[in-house]
């Protein structure tokens, strides 16, 4: 009976596995690398996106819209600033639906927690630029983005240090090798988040998300986010199709990036209030950037 | 020996526990969504058009106040590099039950151009020529420096002052440099507040012939310097303007009364400071050559307004403002007034339902008013709104924005 050698081999194997794990990236390191990549993508970025929201029905795990989706189309430009590119400026113009066409929003986000987010809103009906009272955006309930299931919390990046991370599993997922990483909000984050836990499926080679799962404050599954149509554009991997499924409200939102230009030169002057009211200047600049659309 | 083996087994299992999880996150069973069922539309030149069909019905006790239908067509397009065109025209039909139609004798229609402008941008500057609006000032619901664009009181004020503005023909030039902006405007023939689509008359004394408040302003021009810092905006303005409301002046027993428009110089400043979720705003202005009613004496006036906007943790948006005007001449002191404005807005049901409230209290003319509005977006095209207005009208002067002490408004709008 070859019991003793079997157990010895298992013990040796267990010890061998541990050192190998220590040489790979930590969960925190993976998330930081992914966050840095997202900031690089947002630095000099022009995109035209369609955001669709609907109630859904399920049949054999296949979900589909149970009503005509509400569609918003927007064009956005963003640029990162600061020594670590953690500050950002961005402008978004709503193109559809007709009732909201022309609404423009300019936002300045700062990594420094002592600096409030600054934002200005242009309403075409009023013809005026208004400074908004927004604070940091994180000291209040997460706000729905354009009435979709995405909240401001779902869209933000740069808060890597506010979570503790652990690798739960590694292996193949949808033909890609992934880490499954658990993120638990630290106490300061727990006060201003909708989520008690998040899980991320991170592509090991590309450091992109393939899937994310959030849990509500009672620990129940809340939202599932699927990332599809992942392409390499100018050396960056981006998901052009992101679907957020709210399991509790039975509603989903899909964001399709119809056209995107990465790593383009965006003049600092473009990310100012001028762009909200000087339409001739805005279109002149956007036309020059749109030629890089992919 | 058996104990040793068992211990070894437990130890091996314990060491490998970090790679054995209770749940397999790599397995199947996920939801799947085929996003190709959602159509995407490529940009098309007709995207510049927007059409709005609307109908408004306002009921006051025992009568219909407003019964109006409208068709609005807007178009905007980049014509060539640096050139931009904007058009906004609205056709309104006043049904015979509408008060405006009753005053006129029958149903009628009216076409209003809110926007017909062409914009040219070159370098750091831009010029916009044509029909457009120009909004100065920062404190919502007050009009210390926000007097360039007058009011159209044939439009209905519910909870948004933007719906009652009357755009006019002007040339606006702006130059931008970093955080600073310099703006100048010129209007060859200014408009003033429009109360009705026929001349407004007031009776100043029993038995006296009614006075038609119909005075045409002339040219207006002005300059604004705006600067924005980190969390802080500041504007300085100087302008030569006409008053938006004619003043009745008694010219003597022979000539009687005449409606006059004050032409005055205005110096003003406006600022806003953002502190977290609080926005604090302030404005101040000095106006010369104000006309005292009846006597026609010239006087100067100082206005100041203080306001705030605050977003709560649960995303209720609150705003408020107080506006005070003081006349220099002691004999004109009865014209001093204060206006208090409060507002609230919140969205519900995935932003489909917007609830808002606007309250006003004025010392001269004396009135108080509050409107609650519910606006529901049924889909990307259709919306309906319902508003209730309660007003306490103590003044004998008609208040254009408050037709009665109680009113209810139902509107339906289709936009595509």
XYZ file of C-alpha atoms in Angstrom:
710
model
C 0.000 0.000 0.000
C 1.646 3.235 -1.214
C 0.020 5.607 1.288
C 3.021 7.230 2.853
C 4.671 8.289 -0.423
C 1.309 9.643 -1.695
C 0.776 11.913 1.267
C 4.388 13.034 1.228
C 4.042 13.998 -2.414
C 0.829 15.907 -1.672
C 2.488 17.783 1.149
C 5.441 18.639 -1.034
C 3.058 19.797 -3.790
C 1.165 21.988 -1.352
C 4.374 23.652 -0.260
C 5.436 24.085 -3.862
C 2.179 25.840 -4.759
C 2.495 28.432 -2.003
C 5.826 29.919 -3.141
C 4.526 30.110 -6.743
C 1.555 32.180 -5.524
C 3.871 34.562 -3.705
C 5.769 35.354 -6.937
C 2.623 36.416 -8.915
C 0.830 39.740 -8.500
C -1.191 40.241 -5.351
C -4.889 40.932 -5.663
C -4.223 44.587 -4.802
C -1.521 44.721 -7.440
C -3.847 43.305 -10.072
C -6.531 45.873 -9.282
C -4.016 48.709 -9.297
C -2.669 47.618 -12.655
C -6.186 47.421 -14.043
C -7.028 50.850 -12.648
C -3.892 52.333 -14.179
C -4.882 50.845 -17.518
C -8.342 52.397 -17.266
C -6.781 55.771 -16.587
C -4.574 55.404 -19.620
C -7.638 54.622 -21.725
C -9.442 57.702 -20.382
C -6.476 59.963 -21.156
C -7.234 61.538 -24.523
C -10.441 59.653 -25.210
C -13.314 60.538 -27.532
C -16.257 58.182 -27.669
C -19.772 57.974 -28.950
C -21.853 55.607 -26.827
C -25.381 54.318 -26.736
C -26.868 53.628 -23.318
C -30.035 51.486 -23.433
C -32.168 50.519 -20.443
C -35.120 48.155 -20.204
C -36.973 45.737 -17.986
C -35.948 42.202 -18.856
C -37.443 38.727 -18.893
C -35.569 35.437 -18.543
C -35.859 32.206 -20.494
C -33.299 29.407 -19.975
C -30.765 31.871 -18.555
C -31.142 33.941 -21.726
C -32.421 37.386 -20.905
C -34.028 39.822 -23.291
C -35.750 43.181 -23.056
C -39.397 42.886 -22.099
C -40.145 46.408 -23.340
C -38.815 48.920 -25.842
C -35.524 50.128 -24.395
C -34.995 53.728 -23.364
C -32.030 54.892 -25.401
C -29.550 57.673 -24.748
C -26.721 58.513 -27.126
C -23.879 60.653 -25.909
C -20.548 61.877 -27.110
C -17.814 62.212 -24.494
C -14.280 63.506 -24.321
C -11.954 62.926 -21.391
C -8.400 63.601 -20.361
C -6.349 62.694 -17.299
C -4.202 65.145 -15.350
C -1.814 65.252 -12.438
C 1.479 63.470 -11.730
C -0.185 60.046 -11.519
C -2.914 60.907 -14.031
C -5.482 60.489 -11.285
C -7.235 63.823 -11.834
C -9.599 63.957 -14.776
C -11.616 66.373 -16.844
C -14.449 65.280 -19.081
C -17.276 66.638 -21.138
C -20.396 64.787 -22.280
C -23.029 65.991 -24.731
C -26.369 64.218 -25.027
C -27.396 63.554 -28.628
C -30.517 61.431 -28.030
C -33.341 61.329 -27.054
C -34.728 64.458 -28.663
C -36.099 65.761 -25.359
C -32.597 65.872 -23.886
C -30.566 66.720 -26.967
C -27.989 69.395 -26.396
C -27.600 68.936 -22.649
C -23.941 69.230 -21.843
C -22.015 68.392 -18.703
C -18.457 69.370 -17.853
C -16.816 67.627 -14.862
C -13.482 68.035 -13.126
C -12.572 65.145 -10.761
C -9.675 65.330 -8.333
C -7.807 62.500 -6.613
C -7.114 64.759 -3.639
C -9.984 63.929 -1.218
C -9.932 67.496 0.077
C -10.899 68.843 -3.355
C -14.523 68.663 -4.382
C -15.603 67.490 -7.794
C -16.551 70.492 -9.929
C -19.269 70.228 -12.532
C -21.199 72.543 -14.804
C -24.409 71.857 -16.665
C -25.631 73.415 -19.894
C -29.325 73.161 -20.648
C -30.177 74.112 -24.203
C -33.620 75.359 -23.137
C -32.046 77.830 -20.731
C -29.039 78.672 -22.884
C -26.941 79.115 -19.794
C -24.086 77.330 -18.031
C -24.782 76.524 -14.378
C -22.251 75.425 -11.795
C -23.631 72.415 -9.956
C -23.375 71.664 -6.272
C -21.825 68.228 -6.434
C -19.332 67.848 -3.608
C -17.079 64.841 -4.021
C -19.977 62.871 -5.421
C -19.150 60.153 -2.963
C -20.682 61.644 0.163
C -24.218 60.934 -0.901
C -26.271 58.083 -2.307
C -24.923 56.871 -5.663
C -26.862 58.542 -8.436
C -28.183 56.808 -11.508
C -26.323 57.787 -14.664
C -28.876 59.190 -17.129
C -31.658 57.127 -15.594
C -29.875 53.824 -16.293
C -28.959 50.984 -13.941
C -25.370 52.247 -13.932
C -24.720 54.476 -10.964
C -21.960 56.992 -10.466
C -20.307 54.380 -8.260
C -20.306 51.832 -11.097
C -18.666 54.289 -13.483
C -15.915 55.681 -11.268
C -12.354 54.511 -11.008
C -9.422 55.466 -8.845
C -10.791 54.150 -5.531
C -8.583 51.054 -5.408
C -7.265 51.891 -1.944
C -10.749 51.875 -0.438
C -11.159 48.109 -0.761
C -9.385 44.983 0.506
C -8.798 42.368 -2.141
C -8.329 38.590 -2.180
C -7.908 36.168 -5.051
C -10.617 33.551 -4.674
C -9.954 31.413 -7.712
C -7.967 31.195 -10.923
C -8.660 29.323 -14.098
C -10.395 29.385 -17.456
C -13.540 31.492 -17.946
C -15.088 32.008 -21.389
C -11.884 30.746 -23.055
C -9.702 33.171 -21.119
C -7.512 32.591 -18.065
C -8.789 34.772 -15.226
C -8.404 35.635 -11.591
C -11.591 35.857 -9.571
C -10.959 38.645 -7.087
C -13.107 39.550 -4.128
C -13.246 43.224 -3.111
C -14.547 44.152 0.326
C -15.164 47.852 1.046
C -13.107 49.272 3.886
C -15.028 51.092 6.652
C -14.773 54.542 5.036
C -16.069 53.160 1.765
C -18.795 51.087 3.370
C -20.635 54.248 4.440
C -21.084 55.558 0.920
C -21.531 52.459 -1.206
C -24.519 50.356 -2.190
C -22.397 47.195 -2.120
C -21.161 44.935 0.672
C -18.944 42.917 -1.664
C -17.804 42.875 -5.268
C -16.326 40.059 -7.347
C -14.215 40.689 -10.432
C -13.246 38.240 -13.174
C -9.984 39.710 -14.470
C -8.341 38.524 -17.670
C -4.788 37.507 -16.669
C -3.209 38.494 -19.961
C -5.093 41.667 -20.765
C -5.959 42.966 -17.266
C -9.496 43.687 -18.409
C -12.728 42.742 -16.745
C -14.806 39.942 -18.235
C -17.436 39.959 -15.533
C -18.276 41.635 -12.246
C -20.781 40.724 -9.562
C -21.959 42.983 -6.760
C -23.778 42.134 -3.550
C -26.104 44.386 -1.584
C -25.750 45.292 2.092
C -27.537 42.073 3.063
C -25.072 40.011 1.053
C -27.566 39.121 -1.655
C -26.575 39.191 -5.367
C -27.364 42.663 -6.675
C -25.876 43.446 -10.077
C -23.999 41.424 -12.663
C -21.907 43.202 -15.271
C -20.829 41.438 -18.472
C -18.028 42.769 -20.662
C -18.059 41.695 -24.311
C -16.610 42.654 -27.688
C -13.183 43.184 -26.188
C -10.847 44.677 -28.754
C -7.297 45.898 -28.861
C -7.238 49.499 -30.008
C -3.928 51.324 -30.158
C -2.503 48.843 -27.672
C -5.382 49.168 -25.214
C -7.921 46.443 -24.534
C -11.418 47.846 -24.227
C -14.851 46.257 -23.947
C -17.192 47.845 -26.458
C -20.260 46.131 -25.044
C -20.996 46.336 -21.327
C -24.258 45.058 -19.901
C -25.315 45.660 -16.309
C -28.049 43.316 -15.103
C -29.849 44.398 -11.941
C -31.030 41.059 -10.599
C -33.215 42.656 -7.945
C -35.084 45.220 -10.047
C -35.187 42.993 -13.145
C -33.821 45.824 -15.237
C -30.711 45.994 -17.364
C -28.633 48.662 -19.001
C -26.384 48.120 -21.981
C -23.658 50.518 -22.989
C -22.314 50.092 -26.493
C -19.316 52.086 -27.582
C -20.256 52.810 -31.183
C -17.095 54.695 -31.980
C -13.993 55.464 -29.971
C -10.718 57.257 -30.466
C -7.963 56.565 -27.936
C -4.806 58.445 -27.095
C -5.857 61.518 -29.083
C -4.603 64.992 -28.336
C -7.278 66.963 -26.500
C -6.535 70.635 -26.000
C -6.996 71.794 -22.411
C -9.142 74.648 -23.697
C -11.690 72.137 -25.020
C -12.419 70.911 -21.495
C -13.696 74.293 -20.319
C -17.065 76.042 -20.150
C -16.464 77.437 -23.618
C -17.264 74.067 -25.164
C -20.700 74.038 -23.551
C -21.820 77.261 -25.273
C -19.524 77.836 -28.266
C -21.054 75.234 -30.564
C -19.031 76.294 -33.585
C -15.795 75.760 -31.650
C -17.045 72.488 -30.210
C -17.984 71.015 -33.578
C -14.788 72.248 -35.184
C -12.735 70.453 -32.520
C -14.851 67.302 -32.457
C -14.726 66.958 -36.242
C -10.946 66.965 -36.049
C -11.013 64.273 -33.360
C -13.687 62.129 -35.023
C -11.355 61.270 -37.870
C -9.578 58.963 -35.401
C -12.756 57.055 -34.621
C -12.489 53.242 -34.716
C 0.959 5.063 12.788
C -2.730 5.681 11.964
C -2.657 8.852 14.051
C 0.407 10.017 12.167
C -1.254 9.413 8.799
C -4.398 11.178 9.889
C -2.417 14.174 11.115
C -0.491 14.312 7.860
C -3.701 14.149 5.862
C -5.271 16.961 7.869
C -2.123 19.068 7.493
C -2.017 18.538 3.728
C -5.650 19.415 3.379
C -5.196 22.524 5.515
C -2.265 23.728 3.433
C -4.225 23.345 0.243
C -7.346 25.008 1.644
C -6.471 28.348 0.025
C -6.976 26.902 -3.432
C -10.107 24.980 -2.635
C -13.195 27.254 -2.548
C -16.708 26.441 -1.503
C -18.128 28.020 -4.727
C -16.870 27.522 -8.251
C -16.810 30.994 -9.815
C -15.518 29.687 -13.118
C -18.478 27.456 -13.804
C -21.311 28.268 -16.174
C -24.877 29.189 -15.352
C -24.491 32.905 -15.845
C -27.110 35.110 -17.366
C -26.508 35.867 -21.011
C -27.759 38.875 -22.910
C -27.566 39.317 -26.651
C -27.187 43.062 -27.077
C -27.664 42.850 -30.839
C -31.432 43.031 -30.189
C -30.879 46.711 -29.319
C -30.546 48.678 -32.525
C -27.912 51.319 -32.961
C -28.400 54.197 -35.341
C -25.631 55.826 -37.295
C -25.508 59.635 -37.279
C -27.757 61.223 -39.895
C -28.134 64.837 -41.010
C -31.754 64.846 -39.834
C -30.452 64.355 -36.277
C -30.302 68.140 -36.129
C -34.094 68.392 -36.178
C -36.263 68.231 -33.113
C -40.047 68.484 -33.242
C -42.286 69.004 -30.235
C -46.061 68.749 -30.177
C -47.716 69.990 -26.996
C -51.032 70.853 -25.492
C -51.624 72.783 -22.272
C -54.808 73.117 -20.284
C -55.060 75.310 -17.184
C -58.215 75.310 -15.100
C -59.089 77.983 -12.569
C -62.269 77.904 -10.443
C -65.216 78.133 -12.810
C -63.195 78.873 -15.922
C -60.517 77.719 -18.299
C -57.458 79.959 -18.136
C -55.280 78.338 -20.809
C -56.151 76.070 -23.708
C -53.208 76.110 -26.074
C -51.636 73.762 -28.580
C -48.204 74.204 -30.065
C -45.829 72.848 -32.665
C -42.164 73.617 -32.124
C -39.448 72.846 -34.650
C -35.792 73.188 -33.749
C -32.814 72.668 -35.975
C -29.107 73.035 -35.413
C -26.190 72.113 -37.567
C -22.545 72.725 -38.145
C -22.523 74.480 -41.540
C -18.788 74.545 -42.150
C -15.659 74.702 -40.047
C -16.274 77.389 -37.462
C -19.887 78.103 -38.509
C -22.958 76.884 -36.594
C -26.659 77.475 -37.247
C -29.470 77.282 -34.701
C -33.191 77.698 -35.410
C -36.120 77.406 -33.001
C -39.631 78.325 -34.071
C -42.884 77.725 -32.215
C -46.391 77.900 -33.589
C -49.053 78.316 -30.912
C -52.792 78.070 -31.305
C -54.943 79.718 -28.650
C -58.310 77.969 -28.543
C -61.372 80.120 -28.020
C -61.662 79.075 -24.341
C -58.205 80.476 -23.662
C -58.184 83.811 -21.761
C -55.899 85.388 -24.346
C -58.314 84.387 -27.101
C -61.310 85.643 -25.092
C -59.614 89.033 -24.631
C -58.945 89.153 -28.337
C -62.468 88.131 -29.247
C -61.757 84.805 -30.905
C -59.254 81.953 -31.252
C -56.001 82.940 -32.871
C -52.490 81.710 -33.597
C -49.036 83.118 -33.068
C -45.571 82.198 -34.353
C -42.623 82.898 -32.119
C -38.978 82.599 -33.110
C -36.946 81.795 -30.017
C -33.754 81.156 -31.897
C -32.497 82.103 -35.350
C -28.809 82.635 -35.018
C -25.573 81.916 -36.741
C -22.381 81.483 -34.770
C -18.820 81.954 -36.025
C -15.820 80.830 -34.003
C -12.237 81.755 -34.784
C -9.262 81.383 -32.495
C -10.200 82.290 -28.950
C -13.323 84.227 -29.894
C -16.821 83.591 -31.119
C -19.627 85.808 -32.430
C -23.316 84.913 -32.490
C -25.721 86.981 -34.584
C -29.494 86.727 -34.564
C -32.382 85.820 -32.285
C -31.037 84.415 -29.005
C -31.228 84.695 -25.253
C -28.651 86.041 -22.837
C -28.896 85.060 -19.197
C -26.770 86.853 -16.644
C -26.818 86.430 -12.897
C -26.607 83.419 -10.639
C -29.363 83.448 -8.004
C -32.359 81.433 -9.213
C -35.678 83.234 -9.254
C -34.164 86.698 -8.770
C -33.460 89.297 -11.390
C -30.765 91.576 -10.068
C -28.521 91.342 -13.135
C -30.590 88.883 -15.180
C -32.533 91.609 -17.005
C -31.121 91.483 -20.519
C -33.616 88.851 -21.687
C -37.177 89.915 -20.791
C -40.201 87.791 -19.967
C -42.947 86.525 -22.176
C -45.938 86.262 -19.894
C -47.993 84.648 -22.603
C -45.936 81.599 -21.649
C -46.757 79.791 -18.449
C -44.496 79.766 -15.410
C -44.729 76.554 -13.448
C -41.431 75.680 -11.750
C -38.864 76.764 -14.310
C -38.197 80.408 -15.186
C -36.520 79.278 -18.408
C -39.913 78.651 -19.983
C -41.019 82.307 -19.818
C -38.049 84.084 -21.397
C -38.398 86.128 -24.584
C -35.338 85.939 -26.794
C -34.387 88.940 -28.866
C -32.218 89.944 -31.798
C -28.680 90.680 -30.799
C -25.034 90.344 -31.616
C -23.046 88.603 -28.878
C -19.286 88.406 -28.964
C -17.188 86.336 -26.567
C -13.475 85.788 -26.121
C -12.012 83.090 -23.898
C -8.647 83.002 -22.224
C -7.973 80.231 -19.714
C -10.351 80.740 -16.815
C -11.555 84.142 -18.024
C -14.260 85.070 -20.494
C -15.193 88.493 -21.880
C -18.636 88.917 -23.396
C -20.240 91.883 -25.142
C -23.717 92.232 -26.597
C -25.617 94.730 -28.740
C -29.348 94.821 -29.427
C -30.549 97.397 -31.973
C -34.169 97.214 -30.890
C -34.720 95.631 -27.501
C -37.906 93.878 -26.425
C -39.577 94.235 -23.070
C -41.917 92.024 -21.067
C -44.815 90.847 -23.132
C -47.991 90.383 -21.140
C -50.444 89.680 -23.882
C -50.727 89.496 -27.624
C -52.697 92.724 -27.639
C -51.897 96.021 -25.895
C -52.148 95.910 -22.118
C -54.241 98.632 -20.581
C -54.512 99.733 -16.963
C -56.969 102.098 -15.310
C -55.239 104.400 -12.872
C -58.300 106.073 -11.381
C -62.084 105.584 -11.473
C -63.498 107.282 -14.526
C -60.082 107.921 -16.048
C -59.445 106.639 -19.578
C -57.372 103.446 -19.607
C -53.661 103.815 -20.221
C -52.086 101.565 -22.834
C -48.740 100.272 -21.529
C -47.063 100.199 -24.877
C -43.594 101.691 -25.072
C -40.907 100.615 -27.482
C -37.345 100.400 -26.266
C -34.373 101.282 -28.407
C -30.848 99.867 -28.492
C -29.180 98.093 -25.582
C -25.553 97.063 -25.116
C -23.363 95.693 -22.396
C -20.206 93.945 -21.287
C -19.553 91.050 -18.922
C -16.275 89.734 -17.572
C -16.471 86.223 -16.114
C -13.768 84.339 -14.259
C -13.910 80.907 -12.671
C -11.494 79.547 -10.134
C -11.469 76.360 -8.109
C -15.001 76.200 -6.718
C -15.611 79.884 -7.364
C -17.169 81.940 -10.183
C -17.227 85.740 -10.472
C -18.906 87.958 -13.054
C -18.733 91.741 -13.448
C -21.219 93.479 -15.720
C -21.867 96.924 -17.144
C -24.734 97.636 -19.497
C -27.005 100.305 -20.877
C -30.507 98.910 -20.803
C -34.180 99.707 -20.985
C -36.571 98.704 -18.257
C -38.591 95.610 -19.062
C -41.868 97.085 -17.794
C -43.332 100.502 -18.774
C -44.057 102.956 -15.947
C -47.182 105.189 -16.009
C -46.200 108.877 -15.711
C -48.624 111.775 -15.290
C -47.624 114.539 -17.671
C -50.264 117.035 -16.585
C -53.971 117.746 -16.913
C -53.664 118.341 -20.643
C -51.432 115.426 -21.632
C -52.651 112.948 -19.066
C -50.767 109.726 -18.471
C -48.048 108.248 -20.626
C -46.241 104.910 -20.429
C -42.509 105.466 -20.238
C -39.579 103.078 -20.287
C -36.592 103.929 -18.144
C -33.269 103.883 -19.950
C -30.516 103.319 -17.420
C -26.964 102.268 -16.787
C -26.411 99.110 -14.790
C -23.294 98.036 -12.926
C -23.469 94.585 -11.466
C -21.595 91.648 -9.999
C -22.534 88.000 -9.509
C -20.674 85.167 -7.850
C -21.088 81.572 -6.763
C -19.017 79.478 -4.365
C -19.210 75.688 -4.185
C -18.610 74.077 -0.798
C -19.288 70.361 -0.937
C -22.922 69.835 -1.804
C -23.734 73.497 -1.117
C -23.595 76.260 -3.683
C -23.774 79.794 -2.303
C -24.641 82.589 -4.713
C -24.728 86.362 -4.468
C -25.532 89.244 -6.793
C -25.540 93.014 -6.539
C -26.404 95.746 -9.015
C -26.824 99.495 -9.238
C -29.286 101.043 -11.695
C -29.467 104.711 -12.508
C -32.304 106.773 -14.025
C -35.208 104.711 -12.691
C -38.640 106.327 -13.252
C -40.883 106.923 -10.260
C -44.531 106.096 -11.170
C -46.878 109.046 -11.665
C -44.342 111.784 -10.882
C -41.803 110.601 -13.445
C -38.919 111.661 -11.198
C -35.609 109.976 -11.861
C -34.101 107.890 -9.113
C -31.388 105.305 -8.652
C -31.803 101.824 -7.278
C -29.633 99.202 -5.609
C -30.470 95.481 -5.821
C -28.922 92.640 -3.936
C -29.699 88.918 -3.910
C -28.411 85.996 -1.890
C -29.191 82.398 -2.702
C -28.155 78.801 -2.331
C -28.448 75.389 -3.938
C -28.025 72.254 -1.899
C -28.109 68.580 -2.823
C -28.930 66.302 0.090
C -27.377 62.872 0.684
C -30.498 61.332 -0.832
C -30.293 63.609 -3.885
C -33.052 66.074 -3.101
C -32.119 69.331 -4.834
C -33.060 72.410 -2.842
C -32.632 76.032 -3.795
C -33.629 79.352 -2.333
C -33.001 83.021 -2.776
C -33.883 86.393 -1.398
C -33.849 89.542 -3.491
C -34.150 93.078 -2.171
C -34.361 96.367 -4.082
C -33.906 99.765 -2.502
C -34.570 103.141 -4.124
C -32.393 106.068 -3.154
C -35.033 108.807 -3.162
C -36.950 108.791 0.101
C -40.131 109.743 -1.726
C -39.858 106.582 -3.796
C -39.379 104.317 -0.779
C -42.789 102.746 -1.261
C -41.307 101.026 -4.278
C -38.753 99.130 -2.192
C -39.473 95.423 -2.336
C -38.257 91.999 -1.285
C -38.850 88.687 -3.017
C -38.279 85.271 -1.476
C -37.965 82.215 -3.714
C -37.695 78.551 -2.726
C -37.465 75.483 -4.903
C -37.145 71.702 -4.660
C -36.593 68.943 -7.202
C -36.194 65.167 -7.003
C -36.385 62.351 -9.521
C -37.990 58.977 -8.892
C -38.772 55.779 -10.754
C -35.441 55.559 -12.590
C -35.614 59.282 -13.421
C -38.954 58.854 -15.198
C -40.785 60.929 -12.605
C -39.568 64.410 -11.702
C -41.236 66.197 -8.833
C -40.542 69.893 -8.369
C -41.795 72.815 -6.369
C -41.437 76.579 -6.762
C -42.545 79.072 -4.139
C -42.494 82.870 -4.359
C -43.348 85.580 -1.884
C -43.194 89.226 -2.916
C -43.672 92.361 -0.849
C -44.421 94.625 -3.800
C -46.654 93.748 -5.571
C -47.872 91.785 -2.596
C -48.436 88.144 -3.416
C -47.406 84.613 -2.507
C -47.500 81.624 -4.786
C -46.507 77.980 -4.717
C -46.574 75.472 -7.571
C -46.049 71.728 -7.330
C -45.272 69.957 -10.588
C -45.128 66.260 -11.433
C -43.534 65.451 -14.772
C -43.630 61.868 -16.018
C -41.673 60.552 -18.994
C -43.591 57.609 -20.457
C -40.929 56.753 -23.014
C -38.266 58.528 -25.055
C -40.933 60.622 -26.792
C -44.024 61.159 -24.656
C -44.265 63.057 -21.391
C -47.112 64.449 -19.326
C -47.099 66.890 -16.478
C -49.566 67.977 -13.857
C -49.215 71.118 -11.756
C -51.161 72.639 -8.918
C -50.735 76.314 -8.114
C -51.981 78.092 -5.019
C -51.604 81.842 -4.761
C -52.436 84.504 -2.205
C -53.073 87.617 -4.277
C -53.283 90.649 -1.997
C -52.377 93.246 -4.570
C -54.852 94.952 -6.870
C -52.164 94.925 -9.559
C -52.659 91.938 -11.851
C -49.896 89.375 -11.413
C -49.017 87.964 -14.857
C -47.704 84.671 -13.505
C -50.667 84.029 -11.194
C -54.039 84.159 -12.971
C -56.052 83.022 -9.951
C -55.653 81.863 -6.383
C -56.086 78.235 -7.417
C -55.220 76.657 -10.702
C -54.404 73.234 -12.100
C -52.459 72.614 -15.271
C -52.282 69.473 -17.366
C -49.783 69.266 -20.223
C -48.892 66.614 -22.728
C -45.817 66.703 -24.893
C -44.492 64.523 -27.711
C -40.906 65.079 -28.822
C -39.004 63.412 -31.641
